[in-house]
XYZ file of C-alpha atoms in Angstrom:
771
model
C 45.390 102.441 108.624
C 43.376 105.623 110.663
C 46.025 107.588 109.126
C 45.273 105.889 105.683
C 42.092 106.061 105.854
C 42.137 110.166 107.486
C 43.964 111.256 104.611
C 41.317 109.242 102.165
C 38.427 110.413 103.623
C 40.336 114.879 102.949
C 41.162 114.364 98.909
C 36.989 112.871 98.837
C 35.724 116.357 100.492
C 38.073 117.945 98.351
C 36.733 116.863 95.398
C 33.547 116.476 96.635
C 34.066 120.673 97.189
C 35.363 121.618 94.048
C 32.348 119.674 92.603
C 30.012 121.924 94.034
C 31.484 125.094 93.128
C 31.254 123.444 89.489
C 27.665 123.317 89.906
C 27.407 127.096 91.323
C 28.542 128.187 87.904
C 25.793 130.277 86.455
C 23.864 128.506 83.824
C 23.695 129.175 79.754
C 22.103 132.139 78.458
C 18.341 131.764 77.542
C 18.996 131.659 73.799
C 21.458 128.873 74.110
C 19.506 126.954 77.204
C 16.106 127.414 74.479
C 18.092 126.201 71.880
C 19.723 123.358 73.277
C 16.191 121.789 74.809
C 15.329 121.935 70.976
C 16.267 118.059 70.048
C 16.459 118.797 65.841
C 14.582 121.298 62.921
C 11.169 119.916 62.639
C 10.625 120.877 66.293
C 12.349 124.040 65.537
C 9.618 127.207 65.421
C 12.129 130.000 63.148
C 10.382 132.796 63.651
C 10.460 133.236 67.697
C 14.217 131.538 67.448
C 14.617 134.251 65.318
C 12.932 137.100 67.676
C 14.991 135.890 71.019
C 18.250 135.427 69.241
C 18.524 139.085 67.109
C 16.559 141.083 71.017
C 20.905 140.549 71.642
C 22.329 142.438 68.878
C 25.460 141.711 70.202
C 25.340 137.892 69.906
C 23.114 138.266 66.960
C 26.671 139.936 65.367
C 28.533 136.450 66.167
C 26.104 134.394 65.464
C 25.977 136.129 62.122
C 29.809 135.916 62.168
C 30.128 132.562 62.201
C 27.171 131.745 60.874
C 29.069 133.872 57.534
C 32.175 131.449 58.073
C 30.638 128.423 57.975
C 28.195 129.490 54.866
C 30.407 127.877 52.122
C 30.223 130.636 49.482
C 26.748 132.166 50.223
C 28.331 135.014 52.219
C 27.084 138.418 52.630
C 23.524 136.968 51.705
C 22.721 135.713 55.097
C 22.256 139.058 56.631
C 19.570 138.107 59.542
C 19.366 135.319 61.670
C 16.331 133.984 60.835
C 17.799 133.536 56.825
C 20.727 131.675 57.990
C 18.563 129.272 59.827
C 17.140 128.852 56.469
C 20.233 128.881 54.349
C 22.306 127.137 56.687
C 19.921 124.900 58.785
C 19.267 124.737 62.922
C 22.648 122.352 63.641
C 24.980 125.821 61.930
C 22.917 127.776 63.576
C 23.007 126.584 67.428
C 26.120 125.589 66.959
C 27.331 128.704 66.466
C 25.181 129.937 69.709
C 26.839 127.562 72.045
C 29.999 128.251 71.008
C 29.536 132.233 71.393
C 27.726 130.990 75.009
C 30.132 129.420 76.347
C 32.761 131.059 75.864
C 31.247 134.713 76.433
C 29.746 133.146 80.294
C 33.806 131.739 80.803
C 35.247 135.079 79.309
C 32.590 137.535 81.836
C 33.114 135.027 84.696
C 36.696 135.462 84.610
C 36.859 139.038 84.137
C 34.628 139.415 87.353
C 36.651 137.735 89.114
C 39.339 139.558 87.984
C 37.698 142.646 88.955
C 37.100 140.933 92.799
C 40.601 139.803 93.343
C 41.674 143.213 92.094
C 39.301 144.497 94.742
C 40.941 142.525 97.793
C 43.405 143.118 96.987
C 42.870 147.194 97.027
C 43.515 148.013 93.651
C 41.726 149.682 90.939
C 41.773 147.579 88.246
C 42.246 143.947 87.693
C 45.625 142.119 88.039
C 47.985 141.089 85.033
C 50.678 138.552 84.371
C 48.082 135.631 85.862
C 50.043 132.823 85.796
C 47.053 130.441 84.109
C 47.079 132.482 80.267
C 43.396 132.693 79.465
C 44.292 134.895 76.451
C 46.608 132.405 74.850
C 44.867 129.740 76.362
C 41.636 130.998 74.081
C 43.660 131.190 70.998
C 44.323 128.258 71.160
C 40.604 126.693 71.723
C 40.156 129.323 68.275
C 42.501 127.202 66.524
C 41.471 124.088 67.488
C 37.923 124.530 66.850
C 39.459 125.933 63.395
C 41.372 122.985 62.864
C 38.481 120.472 63.545
C 35.623 122.182 61.503
C 38.428 121.717 58.530
C 39.098 118.686 58.761
C 35.628 117.990 58.644
C 35.590 119.468 55.636
C 37.866 117.640 54.213
C 37.021 114.209 55.101
C 33.055 113.970 53.967
C 33.832 110.192 55.040
C 32.786 111.057 58.702
C 29.457 111.461 60.538
C 30.281 114.878 62.082
C 29.754 118.047 60.212
C 31.535 121.189 60.735
C 29.846 123.124 62.747
C 29.642 120.356 64.905
C 33.731 120.111 64.656
C 34.162 123.877 65.501
C 31.902 123.418 68.907
C 33.449 120.645 69.853
C 37.543 122.107 69.036
C 36.160 126.210 70.784
C 34.969 123.485 74.499
C 37.077 120.598 74.914
C 39.851 121.991 76.755
C 36.411 123.837 79.183
C 37.544 122.659 82.184
C 40.886 124.688 82.309
C 39.131 127.570 82.585
C 36.913 126.504 84.537
C 39.441 125.007 87.012
C 41.308 128.917 87.326
C 37.614 130.330 87.147
C 36.921 128.631 90.976
C 40.521 127.950 92.413
C 42.472 130.980 90.692
C 45.651 130.614 93.607
C 45.815 127.342 92.926
C 45.334 126.677 89.792
C 47.771 129.266 89.269
C 50.495 126.953 91.086
C 49.302 123.799 88.784
C 50.393 125.548 85.664
C 53.747 126.165 87.724
C 54.640 123.190 88.636
C 53.174 121.761 84.754
C 55.350 124.299 83.518
C 58.454 123.010 85.562
C 57.926 118.953 85.225
C 57.239 120.026 81.714
C 53.874 117.867 81.695
C 50.621 117.804 81.199
C 48.203 119.751 83.743
C 46.159 117.267 84.147
C 47.968 114.226 86.236
C 49.338 117.770 88.213
C 45.622 118.115 88.828
C 44.537 115.015 90.248
C 47.764 115.049 92.603
C 47.244 118.780 93.589
C 43.069 118.860 93.569
C 41.799 114.741 93.431
C 40.279 115.828 89.781
C 41.740 117.056 86.608
C 39.931 119.265 84.213
C 38.458 116.333 81.988
C 36.242 115.402 84.901
C 34.980 118.778 85.976
C 34.484 119.927 82.631
C 32.305 116.245 81.960
C 30.123 117.636 85.500
C 29.695 121.063 83.645
C 28.144 119.903 80.190
C 25.758 117.634 81.805
C 24.798 120.180 84.166
C 24.404 122.493 80.809
C 22.814 120.338 78.972
C 25.166 120.232 76.008
C 24.642 117.341 73.374
C 26.367 113.514 74.558
C 28.869 114.597 71.238
C 30.671 117.541 73.809
C 30.450 115.662 76.629
C 32.545 113.041 74.753
C 34.929 115.165 73.854
C 35.578 116.987 77.444
C 35.908 114.279 78.745
C 37.742 111.774 76.127
C 39.911 114.355 74.080
C 43.019 112.826 74.828
C 42.635 109.975 75.622
C 44.282 107.241 73.118
C 42.568 106.780 69.702
C 42.993 103.206 70.038
C 40.927 102.949 73.315
C 38.068 105.007 73.360
C 35.308 103.029 74.814
C 32.192 102.024 73.075
C 28.900 104.140 72.764
C 30.959 107.332 72.628
C 30.757 109.738 69.665
C 34.156 108.591 68.569
C 34.723 110.756 64.877
C 33.946 113.172 67.100
C 36.219 112.639 69.775
C 39.533 111.299 66.803
C 38.718 114.894 64.498
C 39.280 117.051 68.454
C 42.227 114.904 68.939
C 43.714 115.932 65.765
C 43.050 119.280 65.235
C 44.253 119.367 68.895
C 48.035 117.355 67.522
C 48.271 120.057 64.980
C 47.672 123.304 67.062
C 49.933 122.263 69.888
C 52.845 121.622 66.858
C 52.158 124.650 65.144
C 52.580 126.199 68.884
C 49.324 128.682 68.381
C 48.117 129.779 71.706
C 48.801 128.738 75.423
C 46.753 125.106 76.118
C 49.284 124.685 79.255
C 50.444 121.839 78.583
C 54.023 120.948 77.936
C 54.169 117.193 78.148
C 55.112 115.144 74.973
C 52.722 114.747 72.398
C 52.767 112.600 68.973
C 52.880 114.640 65.448
C 50.177 115.642 64.013
C 50.489 112.649 60.766
C 50.539 109.659 63.326
C 47.206 111.399 65.004
C 45.625 111.859 61.619
C 47.063 108.240 60.315
C 45.848 106.792 63.708
C 42.205 108.270 63.283
C 41.954 107.376 60.485
C 41.814 110.604 58.683
C 43.532 111.742 55.384
C 46.959 112.875 55.000
C 45.932 115.694 51.710
C 43.185 116.962 54.717
C 45.387 117.532 57.297
C 47.905 120.105 55.398
C 44.735 121.317 53.726
C 43.996 122.060 57.381
C 47.470 123.212 58.107
C 47.712 125.963 54.596
C 45.009 127.551 55.342
C 44.575 127.484 59.497
C 45.676 130.556 60.352
C 43.736 132.917 58.108
C 40.724 131.202 59.366
C 41.808 131.377 62.957
C 42.238 135.152 62.069
C 38.176 135.833 61.169
C 36.793 133.349 64.761
C 38.725 135.433 66.888
C 37.703 138.125 64.610
C 34.480 137.729 65.481
C 34.327 136.384 69.510
C 36.228 139.418 69.826
C 38.934 137.293 70.605
C 41.969 139.205 69.413
C 42.527 140.936 65.631
C 45.579 139.899 63.963
C 45.796 139.507 60.314
C 47.266 135.889 59.418
C 51.036 137.355 58.774
C 50.967 138.395 62.466
C 49.116 135.411 63.361
C 51.516 133.466 61.859
C 54.776 135.046 63.127
C 53.055 135.054 66.730
C 53.302 131.305 66.225
C 56.884 130.945 64.905
C 57.959 133.380 68.076
C 55.497 130.903 70.122
C 57.908 128.026 68.661
C 60.630 130.049 69.737
C 60.381 130.290 72.746
C 59.536 127.116 73.112
C 62.925 126.091 72.143
C 65.113 127.908 74.353
C 62.834 126.793 77.054
C 63.552 123.412 76.363
C 67.383 123.964 75.549
C 67.130 125.841 78.602
C 65.865 122.850 80.135
C 68.013 119.920 78.069
C 71.342 122.422 79.650
C 70.366 122.030 83.336
C 69.113 118.518 83.320
C 72.723 117.979 81.184
C 74.363 119.634 84.031
C 71.861 117.191 86.607
C 73.162 114.574 85.179
C 76.420 115.693 85.412
C 76.369 116.078 89.184
C 74.040 112.718 89.378
C 76.858 110.975 87.374
C 79.504 112.132 89.546
C 77.700 110.789 93.042
C 76.662 107.861 91.112
C 80.650 107.475 90.451
C 81.405 108.116 94.071
C 78.487 105.514 94.849
C 80.478 102.958 92.608
C 83.657 103.950 94.233
C 82.795 103.552 97.610
C 81.314 99.781 96.520
C 84.979 98.760 95.028
C 87.214 100.316 97.709
C 85.498 98.173 100.379
C 82.372 99.771 101.566
C 80.854 96.494 102.277
C 83.283 95.065 103.951
C 81.864 94.765 107.102
C 84.007 96.633 109.064
C 83.439 100.084 110.270
C 86.719 101.587 109.719
C 86.839 100.255 106.394
C 83.280 101.612 105.517
C 84.417 104.666 107.651
C 87.341 104.789 104.934
C 85.470 104.713 101.462
C 83.468 106.878 102.886
C 85.938 109.409 102.648
C 87.023 107.879 99.851
C 83.944 108.366 97.882
C 83.279 111.854 99.742
C 86.758 113.094 97.878
C 85.756 112.302 94.470
C 82.735 114.579 94.812
C 83.686 117.374 97.119
C 87.331 117.673 97.375
C 90.437 116.217 98.001
C 91.734 116.594 101.166
C 91.856 114.861 104.792
C 88.921 113.642 105.942
C 88.095 113.117 109.933
C 84.266 110.742 109.961
C 82.670 111.394 113.907
C 80.524 108.416 114.314
C 78.335 107.683 117.614
C 79.069 104.152 118.899
C 75.906 104.263 121.459
C 75.316 102.195 123.990
C 77.559 104.452 126.368
C 80.602 102.900 124.423
C 81.260 106.389 123.224
C 82.268 108.597 119.781
C 84.613 107.153 117.159
C 87.063 108.974 115.285
C 88.798 108.793 112.309
C 91.247 110.570 110.280
C 91.812 109.174 106.751
C 93.707 111.374 103.458
C 91.663 111.657 99.827
C 92.418 107.425 99.043
C 90.679 106.460 102.280
C 93.531 105.342 104.553
C 93.491 105.013 108.246
C 96.014 108.050 109.364
C 94.559 108.428 113.231
C 91.548 106.553 114.760
C 90.635 106.747 118.604
C 87.787 106.781 120.800
C 86.185 109.613 123.036
C 83.803 111.086 124.834
C 82.170 114.392 124.353
C 83.491 117.552 125.821
C 81.078 119.708 127.583
C 80.455 122.250 124.717
C 78.929 119.096 123.042
C 77.047 117.759 126.309
C 74.217 116.285 124.481
C 74.800 116.609 120.794
C 72.189 113.803 118.475
C 74.168 112.856 115.413
C 71.161 111.267 114.433
C 69.614 115.085 113.627
C 72.345 116.240 112.590
C 70.968 118.376 109.600
C 69.768 120.362 113.121
C 72.817 121.659 113.664
C 76.102 121.589 111.750
C 74.660 125.175 110.156
C 75.309 127.181 113.559
C 78.201 128.291 113.661
C 78.618 127.863 117.471
C 78.526 123.975 116.820
C 80.786 123.884 114.517
C 83.345 125.789 116.007
C 82.813 123.984 119.201
C 83.417 120.303 117.261
C 85.714 121.487 114.989
C 87.827 122.638 118.143
C 87.527 119.106 119.290
C 88.005 116.945 116.749
C 91.228 119.560 115.876
C 92.224 118.152 119.208
C 91.532 114.247 118.849
C 92.994 114.484 115.198
C 95.241 116.730 114.662
C 92.892 119.440 112.434
C 93.570 122.897 112.614
C 90.613 124.153 113.997
C 91.695 127.825 113.426
C 90.552 126.886 109.679
C 87.767 128.900 108.257
C 87.510 126.535 105.251
C 86.684 123.202 108.332
C 83.695 122.016 106.295
C 81.216 119.662 108.138
C 79.136 117.387 106.674
C 76.232 115.481 107.274
C 77.069 111.490 106.396
C 74.315 109.723 108.086
C 71.009 110.464 109.897
C 67.688 108.677 110.986
C 66.024 106.938 113.332
C 67.992 103.290 112.892
C 71.097 103.819 111.846
C 74.788 104.713 113.137
C 74.658 108.877 113.199
C 77.978 110.417 111.531
C 79.463 112.872 110.392
C 82.777 113.431 108.149
C 85.165 117.099 108.725
C 87.068 118.322 105.637
C 89.895 120.749 105.116
C 89.648 120.102 101.303
C 88.407 123.559 99.451
C 84.315 124.040 98.751
C 84.404 123.000 94.778
C 82.830 125.531 92.372
C 79.648 123.120 92.310
C 78.478 121.336 95.120
C 76.017 118.425 94.941
C 72.953 119.706 96.829
C 70.935 117.246 99.397
C 68.995 115.663 96.926
C 71.950 114.849 94.630
C 73.867 113.356 97.162
C 71.003 111.732 98.514
C 71.894 108.180 96.828
C 75.495 108.231 98.524
C 74.015 108.987 100.958
C 72.002 106.678 101.695
C 74.795 104.350 100.382
C 76.422 104.666 103.409
C 73.776 104.574 105.418
C 73.193 101.079 104.500
C 75.894 99.798 104.738
C 77.101 101.222 107.580
C 74.704 100.175 109.284
C 75.299 96.455 107.867
C 78.681 97.282 109.134
C 77.802 98.265 112.739
C 74.765 95.071 112.890
C 77.623 92.413 112.140
C 79.693 94.155 114.399
C 77.197 93.523 117.622
C 76.720 90.592 116.047
C 80.175 88.921 115.919
C 80.369 90.414 120.198
C 77.411 88.722 120.308
C 78.860 85.339 119.132
C 82.069 86.149 121.082
C 79.973 86.628 124.115
C 77.688 83.867 123.351
C 80.755 81.805 123.177
C 82.417 82.467 126.306
C 78.937 82.125 128.025
C 79.218 78.239 126.496
C 82.431 78.038 126.995
C 81.902 78.695 130.710
C 78.515 76.570 130.532
C 80.720 73.341 129.426
C 83.233 74.494 132.146
C 80.252 74.535 134.945
C 78.339 71.548 133.198
C 81.972 69.692 133.659
C 82.310 70.904 136.893
C 78.513 69.721 137.711
C 79.919 66.301 136.251
C 82.792 66.164 138.387
C 80.547 67.018 141.082
C 78.022 64.851 141.061
C 80.310 62.019 140.524
C 82.463 62.867 143.583
C 79.553 62.838 145.815
C 78.463 59.091 144.499
C 82.220 58.577 145.005
C 81.677 59.236 148.218
C 78.702 57.529 149.044
C 80.438 54.483 147.573
C 83.971 55.225 149.516
C 81.993 56.085 152.786
C 80.316 52.157 152.317
C 83.694 51.269 151.273
C 85.236 52.078 154.618
C 82.846 50.920 156.932
C 82.103 47.942 155.284
C 85.987 47.368 154.564
C 87.832 49.125 157.180
C 86.674 46.572 160.138
C 88.033 43.879 158.054
C 90.904 45.307 156.824
C 91.665 46.152 160.703
C 91.533 42.466 161.646
C 93.429 41.154 158.592
C 96.116 43.803 159.677
C 95.980 42.725 163.208
C 95.824 39.002 162.818
C 99.062 39.218 159.886
C 100.959 41.481 162.477
C 99.960 38.675 165.504
C 100.792 35.730 163.443
C 104.073 37.972 162.153
C 105.379 37.557 166.371
C 104.152 34.152 166.657
C 106.371 33.228 163.322
C 109.855 31.100 163.686
C 110.440 30.414 159.777
C 111.678 33.662 158.338
C 109.928 32.834 155.206
C 106.402 32.949 156.832
C 106.887 35.592 158.445
C 107.870 38.253 155.249
C 104.313 36.639 154.015
C 102.635 37.679 156.779
C 104.140 40.823 157.500
C 103.060 41.761 153.532
C 99.737 40.676 153.975
C 100.279 43.539 157.469
C 101.183 45.655 155.077
C 98.701 44.689 151.739
C 95.812 45.256 154.167
C 97.450 48.863 155.516
C 97.472 50.120 151.805
C 94.119 49.072 150.744
C 92.989 50.737 154.001
C 94.818 54.061 153.445
C 93.339 53.910 149.551
C 89.344 53.688 151.062
C 89.938 56.709 152.880
C 91.909 58.994 150.093
C 88.976 58.055 148.155
C 86.671 58.808 150.687
C 88.447 62.237 151.331
C 89.316 63.113 148.222
C 85.130 62.648 147.468
C 84.016 64.439 150.912
C 87.041 66.837 151.980
C 84.779 68.424 153.951
C 85.277 72.155 155.643
C 89.299 74.289 155.558
C 89.940 75.057 159.707
C 92.249 77.872 158.852
C 94.341 79.454 161.418
C 97.534 81.752 160.491
C 100.199 79.708 159.401
C 103.550 80.293 158.802
C 104.393 79.606 154.969
C 108.016 78.519 155.991
C 106.184 76.379 157.937
C 103.781 75.278 155.748
C 106.780 74.166 153.435
C 108.856 72.298 155.866
C 105.415 70.131 156.802
C 104.859 69.464 153.200
C 108.420 68.243 152.728
C 109.229 66.529 156.154
C 106.156 64.910 154.526
C 107.916 63.173 151.209
C 110.775 60.463 152.741
C 114.231 61.932 151.321
C 113.016 65.227 150.323
C 114.972 67.348 152.583
C 118.287 67.072 150.921
C 116.474 67.604 147.454
C 113.865 70.105 147.404
C 114.871 74.014 146.742
C 112.866 76.800 148.513
C 113.048 79.588 147.069
C 110.648 82.748 148.985
C 110.109 86.309 147.912
C 113.280 88.274 149.266
C 111.167 91.592 148.857
C 109.262 91.048 152.445
C 110.374 92.608 155.510
C 107.903 89.808 157.546
C 107.670 85.982 157.390
C 104.572 85.303 155.168
C 101.695 84.529 157.856
C 98.725 82.080 155.481
C 95.426 81.516 156.532
C 94.822 78.377 155.626
C 94.218 74.962 157.094
C 97.671 73.703 157.490
C 97.915 70.322 157.866
C 95.697 69.970 154.583
C 97.794 72.464 152.926
C 100.601 70.902 153.616
C 99.489 67.419 152.576
C 98.523 68.837 148.926
C 101.872 70.079 148.737
C 103.578 67.359 150.144
C 101.674 65.070 147.300
C 103.020 67.699 144.462
C 106.531 67.243 145.843
C 106.375 63.504 145.723
C 105.293 63.426 142.499
C 107.808 65.949 140.977
C 110.374 63.974 142.817
C 109.268 60.708 141.640
C 109.847 62.157 137.892
C 113.050 63.764 138.557
C 116.310 61.506 137.203
C 118.415 63.131 140.445
C 115.070 63.530 142.581
C 115.897 67.581 142.248
C 112.523 69.702 142.838
C 112.486 73.306 143.157
C 109.636 75.005 145.333
C 109.093 78.686 144.026
C 106.934 81.687 146.323
C 105.450 84.366 144.924
C 102.883 87.131 145.339
C 101.561 87.928 142.081
C 100.225 91.577 141.809
C 97.493 93.645 141.443
C 95.189 90.575 143.176
C 97.789 89.908 145.923
C 97.092 86.207 144.598
C 99.583 83.412 146.518
C 101.311 81.130 144.042
C 103.315 78.034 144.480
C 105.322 76.531 141.650
C 107.217 73.371 141.521
C 109.369 71.933 139.430
C 111.111 68.951 138.140
C 114.289 68.003 135.883
C 111.965 65.285 134.554
C 110.861 64.222 130.940
C 108.070 66.656 130.967
C 103.862 65.497 130.802
C 102.134 63.806 127.569
C 99.180 65.233 126.134
C 97.154 62.524 127.689
C 98.693 63.153 130.942
C 97.850 67.075 130.608
C 94.079 66.092 130.568
C 93.454 63.118 132.666
C 96.861 63.593 135.554
C 93.885 64.510 137.942
C 91.819 61.695 136.994
C 91.670 59.141 139.810
C 93.918 56.265 139.663
C 95.512 57.662 136.217
C 99.728 56.942 136.103
C 101.763 57.136 133.589
C 104.035 55.319 135.676
C 104.813 51.425 135.819
C 101.770 49.317 137.306
C 102.702 48.765 141.550
C 104.856 51.627 141.650
C 102.039 54.594 141.986
C 97.804 54.352 143.153
C 96.701 57.170 141.187
C 95.274 59.008 144.268
C 98.279 62.127 144.889
C 97.360 64.089 142.550
C 93.662 64.039 142.500
C 93.661 64.661 146.596
C 96.150 67.783 145.990
C 93.628 69.162 143.690
C 90.778 68.698 146.386
C 93.101 69.525 148.766
C 94.018 73.080 147.253
C 89.917 74.150 145.716
C 88.910 72.877 149.548
C 90.856 76.855 150.584
C 88.877 77.848 146.950
C 92.246 77.963 144.906
C 93.076 75.794 141.815
C 95.614 73.609 140.524
C 97.331 73.385 136.947
C 99.785 71.847 135.036
C 101.861 72.822 132.259
C 105.028 72.754 130.852
C 108.573 74.089 132.912
C 110.474 76.818 131.575
C 113.950 74.658 130.931
C 111.988 71.444 130.569
C 110.694 69.304 132.823
C 107.353 69.841 134.503
C 105.749 72.836 136.142
C 102.316 72.716 139.146
C 100.701 75.722 139.969
C 99.258 76.291 142.609
C 97.414 79.274 143.253
C 95.459 80.704 146.287
C 92.820 83.806 146.017
C 92.560 84.176 149.716
C 95.339 83.596 152.048
C 95.724 86.805 153.670
C 94.232 87.956 157.262
C 91.957 89.711 157.386
C 93.976 93.037 158.257
C 96.670 92.137 155.479
C 93.298 91.593 152.746
C 91.899 95.143 153.981
C 95.681 97.038 153.785
C 95.872 95.929 150.502
C 92.584 97.120 148.950
C 92.996 99.957 150.283
C 96.133 100.541 148.881
């Protein structure tokens, strides 16, 4: 906001300086000032005015010449200024005075300014070849003045006198020589820009100065005290006729507009404007003037311009020579227009090629959102404009991820892809400002050598070119290298801008999509981890509640159960009847089972702390197998064969062996022949201890896979299992920092896998880390 305010303030200051310079220009001559101070012929003292004008012989000669030209047949009878005042009237003489005074003032100031510039440059005479064609402009102005005079003469319905029309036409473009007089070098630039752009000068003036020649001319017309009609003309002469403001001298503005169109159409002089213009006939119709008056003015114009130019001392050209000059200028304009059209046609073809490449880019998948496919589409579209060959893309992945290098053929097919770090010779290279180094031979050769090694380009290929594909803040930096021969005509940076903008947008979108997909993956993984953590938390909370319940149950139930069990056993010893004795023994066994179940639940809920000590793996397995009735004959143990020494685990032997016993018991119960295989192995590279227990049973159902470790869950018939063995085994394994899972066996059946990451003695663990 502050920057915008500063720019507006600077522009306002510049406009004010220019307007102050306009105000500093000399005023009109005393004769012109006196003539302007007289409002009408009734206020005029003809004798006094005649003496004042005739005091300047040169001025008198030009004024009489203009008066004779407008005399309508009086000719040589007008020999004195006083006679001109009497015979032609005050208005005609005033018009002649104004015409001569304005022309001589601006021309004289311009010649003096040229002499000063030449002196400053150390030259002895005025410089030639100025950008603003002052002579051509005044020839054009005299042409507009003459045409306006002829049109006013041929349209009696207009409230415009021929002499008034002449003055209006002569000074309508007054602002152009005024700005050229004040700012010659800057105005020369405006002339050049208008010619190059084929534009009128006013919009270029507003772009450079902040004001145009209309405003400058109106300012000086007000300062000189020119009549209101002339002020309106210099301000509005190129305004659309149909939308002229109310209260202005519309008739004189319309006459000048038609005269201006006629002179531009006939290439009479040089107004400096190059923009499109309506035909003189259409402007004449819009202004309400008759076509016959336009035809008559066209027929007489060159002769009248020649006479007026001779009177003003502008140039002495006979009408045929003036006509020939107009034809020559028209031919010159046609040649320039033809050259411009040829140049624009060439530019159009280049733009068409680039736009076709843009269309090709989108057609082959440039908007797929995939970085590799986008780079391939970039290579294919680049080949359409810059030549067929192999194309290598170098993309900075950012965030320390390295650089992606891809090799494509001219059809955009991927031949090779890799990621690599920059070599030392390219350390600190920034692709977001690639244009700053692509023209440096040393950097380009280092880039070619690196890409040549990574993608297979020949680093000695002198034709290898580096093309900046994407650069700028917020855009993934990317350059492309190609061994394609350079085409005869390569589009410049301006023509390539649409294609590069398309590449940048698509590559940014693809990179953003990749980042979003990675973020989504990370978010999904975080959600899974959160769900697992919540599941564990829920399980821990359930176990905590179960622990509280079983602790109370163990305290409240074990005492009665102990009494029931003891009294049942005592009763059995005193009963003689065998049936009653068996009943008492069943009561004792049931009470014991119930007590054991409560104790198991309490242990699952509150396992306590593992009391670790070095234990041989063989002893651990023997204790587990021994804890299962009848398992010694049916359990097969497979130990690692590459161990030179017995395996020793630092674990809580009794608890871990009990966990393994529960797993062996479960596997044996599901095996038809009771065969169970226990396999022990150490997994590289982290050296985890893995114990696998396989059975040859029917395998696990999907329901069992989900609920096998839930307390009291069992797929065996009621009464065959309590459903606490696997939950207890899981609890005791996790007490050692391990994990347990169930999965299908390799050849049928089921497999329980126990993983213990932290099982080795400290010395062996440190030795393994060092290795």
